[in-house]
PDB file of C-alpha atoms in Angstrom:
ATOM      1  CA  UNK A   1      50.431 -19.283 -74.267  1.00  0.00           C
ATOM      2  CA  UNK A   2      49.729 -15.602 -74.046  1.00  0.00           C
ATOM      3  CA  UNK A   3      49.493 -14.283 -70.602  1.00  0.00           C
ATOM      4  CA  UNK A   4      48.930 -10.640 -69.447  1.00  0.00           C
ATOM      5  CA  UNK A   5      48.985  -9.883 -65.551  1.00  0.00           C
ATOM      6  CA  UNK A   6      48.040  -6.564 -64.293  1.00  0.00           C
ATOM      7  CA  UNK A   7      49.231  -5.058 -60.987  1.00  0.00           C
ATOM      8  CA  UNK A   8      49.500  -1.853 -59.093  1.00  0.00           C
ATOM      9  CA  UNK A   9      45.762  -1.127 -58.390  1.00  0.00           C
ATOM     10  CA  UNK A  10      44.657   0.059 -54.933  1.00  0.00           C
ATOM     11  CA  UNK A  11      42.566   2.716 -53.042  1.00  0.00           C
ATOM     12  CA  UNK A  12      43.801   6.383 -53.477  1.00  0.00           C
ATOM     13  CA  UNK A  13      42.291   9.659 -52.628  1.00  0.00           C
ATOM     14  CA  UNK A  14      41.131  12.044 -55.284  1.00  0.00           C
ATOM     15  CA  UNK A  15      44.011  13.887 -56.787  1.00  0.00           C
ATOM     16  CA  UNK A  16      46.425  11.157 -56.172  1.00  0.00           C
ATOM     17  CA  UNK A  17      48.370   9.026 -58.487  1.00  0.00           C
ATOM     18  CA  UNK A  18      48.811   5.245 -59.280  1.00  0.00           C
ATOM     19  CA  UNK A  19      50.929   3.357 -61.753  1.00  0.00           C
ATOM     20  CA  UNK A  20      49.647   0.342 -63.331  1.00  0.00           C
ATOM     21  CA  UNK A  21      51.712  -2.358 -64.782  1.00  0.00           C
ATOM     22  CA  UNK A  22      50.914  -5.372 -67.053  1.00  0.00           C
ATOM     23  CA  UNK A  23      53.436  -8.176 -67.312  1.00  0.00           C
ATOM     24  CA  UNK A  24      53.344  -9.845 -70.665  1.00  0.00           C
ATOM     25  CA  UNK A  25      54.507 -13.320 -71.659  1.00  0.00           C
ATOM     26  CA  UNK A  26      54.032 -16.145 -74.242  1.00  0.00           C
ATOM     27  CA  UNK A  27      54.711 -14.201 -77.277  1.00  0.00           C
ATOM     28  CA  UNK A  28      57.073 -11.421 -78.775  1.00  0.00           C
ATOM     29  CA  UNK A  29      55.771  -8.459 -76.820  1.00  0.00           C
ATOM     30  CA  UNK A  30      57.336  -5.782 -79.055  1.00  0.00           C
ATOM     31  CA  UNK A  31      55.578  -7.050 -82.097  1.00  0.00           C
ATOM     32  CA  UNK A  32      52.166  -5.828 -81.102  1.00  0.00           C
ATOM     33  CA  UNK A  33      50.204  -2.775 -80.066  1.00  0.00           C
ATOM     34  CA  UNK A  34      48.592  -2.761 -76.576  1.00  0.00           C
ATOM     35  CA  UNK A  35      45.809  -1.072 -74.819  1.00  0.00           C
ATOM     36  CA  UNK A  36      44.194  -0.323 -71.495  1.00  0.00           C
ATOM     37  CA  UNK A  37      40.472  -0.539 -70.853  1.00  0.00           C
ATOM     38  CA  UNK A  38      38.398  -0.138 -67.830  1.00  0.00           C
ATOM     39  CA  UNK A  39      35.048  -1.198 -66.508  1.00  0.00           C
ATOM     40  CA  UNK A  40      33.368   1.014 -63.988  1.00  0.00           C
ATOM     41  CA  UNK A  41      30.512  -0.321 -61.625  1.00  0.00           C
ATOM     42  CA  UNK A  42      27.465  -0.920 -63.538  1.00  0.00           C
ATOM     43  CA  UNK A  43      29.000   0.089 -67.002  1.00  0.00           C
ATOM     44  CA  UNK A  44      30.466  -1.753 -69.888  1.00  0.00           C
ATOM     45  CA  UNK A  45      34.200  -2.037 -70.653  1.00  0.00           C
ATOM     46  CA  UNK A  46      35.611   1.231 -72.165  1.00  0.00           C
ATOM     47  CA  UNK A  47      38.777   2.305 -73.990  1.00  0.00           C
ATOM     48  CA  UNK A  48      41.427   4.211 -71.889  1.00  0.00           C
ATOM     49  CA  UNK A  49      44.654   4.259 -73.761  1.00  0.00           C
ATOM     50  CA  UNK A  50      46.484   2.814 -76.889  1.00  0.00           C
ATOM     51  CA  UNK A  51      50.220   2.399 -77.715  1.00  0.00           C
ATOM     52  CA  UNK A  52      51.707   1.067 -80.860  1.00  0.00           C
ATOM     53  CA  UNK A  53      54.473  -1.505 -80.997  1.00  0.00           C
ATOM     54  CA  UNK A  54      57.376   0.863 -80.586  1.00  0.00           C
ATOM     55  CA  UNK A  55      55.742   3.408 -78.029  1.00  0.00           C
ATOM     56  CA  UNK A  56      55.999   6.080 -80.643  1.00  0.00           C
ATOM     57  CA  UNK A  57      52.286   6.599 -81.047  1.00  0.00           C
ATOM     58  CA  UNK A  58      49.650   6.781 -78.309  1.00  0.00           C
ATOM     59  CA  UNK A  59      45.956   7.709 -78.078  1.00  0.00           C
ATOM     60  CA  UNK A  60      43.693   8.317 -75.185  1.00  0.00           C
ATOM     61  CA  UNK A  61      40.110   8.574 -74.326  1.00  0.00           C
ATOM     62  CA  UNK A  62      39.027  12.222 -73.888  1.00  0.00           C
ATOM     63  CA  UNK A  63      38.234  11.581 -70.216  1.00  0.00           C
ATOM     64  CA  UNK A  64      41.866  10.664 -69.298  1.00  0.00           C
ATOM     65  CA  UNK A  65      43.746  12.769 -71.708  1.00  0.00           C
ATOM     66  CA  UNK A  66      46.280  15.031 -70.092  1.00  0.00           C
ATOM     67  CA  UNK A  67      46.068  12.961 -66.778  1.00  0.00           C
ATOM     68  CA  UNK A  68      47.053   9.357 -67.946  1.00  0.00           C
ATOM     69  CA  UNK A  69      50.078   8.210 -69.804  1.00  0.00           C
ATOM     70  CA  UNK A  70      50.625   4.899 -71.452  1.00  0.00           C
ATOM     71  CA  UNK A  71      54.113   3.590 -72.018  1.00  0.00           C
ATOM     72  CA  UNK A  72      55.948   0.318 -72.564  1.00  0.00           C
ATOM     73  CA  UNK A  73      59.276  -1.280 -72.021  1.00  0.00           C
ATOM     74  CA  UNK A  74      59.845  -3.933 -74.687  1.00  0.00           C
ATOM     75  CA  UNK A  75      62.984  -5.233 -73.124  1.00  0.00           C
ATOM     76  CA  UNK A  76      61.095  -6.093 -69.915  1.00  0.00           C
ATOM     77  CA  UNK A  77      57.729  -7.205 -71.689  1.00  0.00           C
ATOM     78  CA  UNK A  78      55.777  -4.760 -69.544  1.00  0.00           C
ATOM     79  CA  UNK A  79      53.150  -2.210 -70.246  1.00  0.00           C
ATOM     80  CA  UNK A  80      52.362   0.702 -68.019  1.00  0.00           C
ATOM     81  CA  UNK A  81      49.591   3.147 -67.184  1.00  0.00           C
ATOM     82  CA  UNK A  82      50.477   6.289 -65.171  1.00  0.00           C
ATOM     83  CA  UNK A  83      47.476   7.737 -63.703  1.00  0.00           C
ATOM     84  CA  UNK A  84      47.710  11.265 -62.184  1.00  0.00           C
ATOM     85  CA  UNK A  85      44.940  13.764 -60.852  1.00  0.00           C
ATOM     86  CA  UNK A  86      42.729  10.721 -60.305  1.00  0.00           C
ATOM     87  CA  UNK A  87      38.995  11.481 -59.870  1.00  0.00           C
ATOM     88  CA  UNK A  88      36.288   9.293 -58.224  1.00  0.00           C
ATOM     89  CA  UNK A  89      34.849   8.650 -61.659  1.00  0.00           C
ATOM     90  CA  UNK A  90      38.118   6.763 -62.640  1.00  0.00           C
ATOM     91  CA  UNK A  91      37.112   4.067 -60.108  1.00  0.00           C
ATOM     92  CA  UNK A  92      36.983   0.737 -62.199  1.00  0.00           C
ATOM     93  CA  UNK A  93      38.632  -2.297 -62.891  1.00  0.00           C
ATOM     94  CA  UNK A  94      41.513  -1.838 -65.445  1.00  0.00           C
ATOM     95  CA  UNK A  95      42.449  -4.305 -68.055  1.00  0.00           C
ATOM     96  CA  UNK A  96      45.357  -4.471 -70.365  1.00  0.00           C
ATOM     97  CA  UNK A  97      44.900  -6.119 -73.651  1.00  0.00           C
ATOM     98  CA  UNK A  98      46.919  -7.128 -76.727  1.00  0.00           C
ATOM     99  CA  UNK A  99      45.791  -5.954 -80.007  1.00  0.00           C
ATOM    100  CA  UNK A 100      45.119  -8.554 -82.586  1.00  0.00           C
ATOM    101  CA  UNK A 101      47.004  -6.852 -85.353  1.00  0.00           C
ATOM    102  CA  UNK A 102      49.812  -4.376 -85.791  1.00  0.00           C
ATOM    103  CA  UNK A 103      47.426  -1.854 -87.463  1.00  0.00           C
ATOM    104  CA  UNK A 104      46.341   1.032 -85.422  1.00  0.00           C
ATOM    105  CA  UNK A 105      42.859   0.975 -87.060  1.00  0.00           C
ATOM    106  CA  UNK A 106      39.985   0.670 -84.609  1.00  0.00           C
ATOM    107  CA  UNK A 107      42.383   0.783 -81.585  1.00  0.00           C
ATOM    108  CA  UNK A 108      39.552   2.037 -79.421  1.00  0.00           C
ATOM    109  CA  UNK A 109      37.280  -0.944 -80.078  1.00  0.00           C
ATOM    110  CA  UNK A 110      37.192  -3.944 -77.752  1.00  0.00           C
ATOM    111  CA  UNK A 111      36.879  -6.463 -80.547  1.00  0.00           C
ATOM    112  CA  UNK A 112      40.373  -5.167 -81.949  1.00  0.00           C
ATOM    113  CA  UNK A 113      41.898  -6.902 -78.950  1.00  0.00           C
ATOM    114  CA  UNK A 114      42.432 -10.625 -78.811  1.00  0.00           C
ATOM    115  CA  UNK A 115      44.009 -11.220 -75.289  1.00  0.00           C
ATOM    116  CA  UNK A 116      43.080  -9.744 -72.024  1.00  0.00           C
ATOM    117  CA  UNK A 117      44.454  -9.662 -68.376  1.00  0.00           C
ATOM    118  CA  UNK A 118      42.277 -10.435 -65.363  1.00  0.00           C
ATOM    119  CA  UNK A 119      42.113  -6.884 -64.322  1.00  0.00           C
ATOM    120  CA  UNK A 120      43.199  -4.777 -61.373  1.00  0.00           C
ATOM    121  CA  UNK A 121      40.854  -2.878 -59.205  1.00  0.00           C
ATOM    122  CA  UNK A 122      41.422   1.094 -58.796  1.00  0.00           C
ATOM    123  CA  UNK A 123      39.112   2.879 -56.332  1.00  0.00           C
ATOM    124  CA  UNK A 124      39.353   6.714 -55.999  1.00  0.00           C
ATOM    125  CA  UNK A 125      37.862   8.096 -52.840  1.00  0.00           C
ATOM    126  CA  UNK A 126      36.496  11.615 -52.338  1.00  0.00           C
TER     127      UNK A 126
END
């Protein structure tokens, strides 16, 4: 069955960097687009970044554009999120997700994704 396992979260000072990984298994990873979402304390889950099946197309939330970079290694069945210049408002649980279709339509909408990881906590201190 499809499994997504995030890792790489932790505690970092403002201005620092973290790299999240998402190990995928149970299907042909290179067939599908992927996304990263996050849930901050007291808020709903929100879109962070999207990448198409080949890695040639990416999209970002305005709040992270220019600081975060999504990438993938289809040979290793792994999705990444490089997070630089972190801010306290980036504190959240970060989730990777498998898009339910190969289309890029509605890439920023939660319901466009049909499998989710368990999440990894990122805490940015002042």
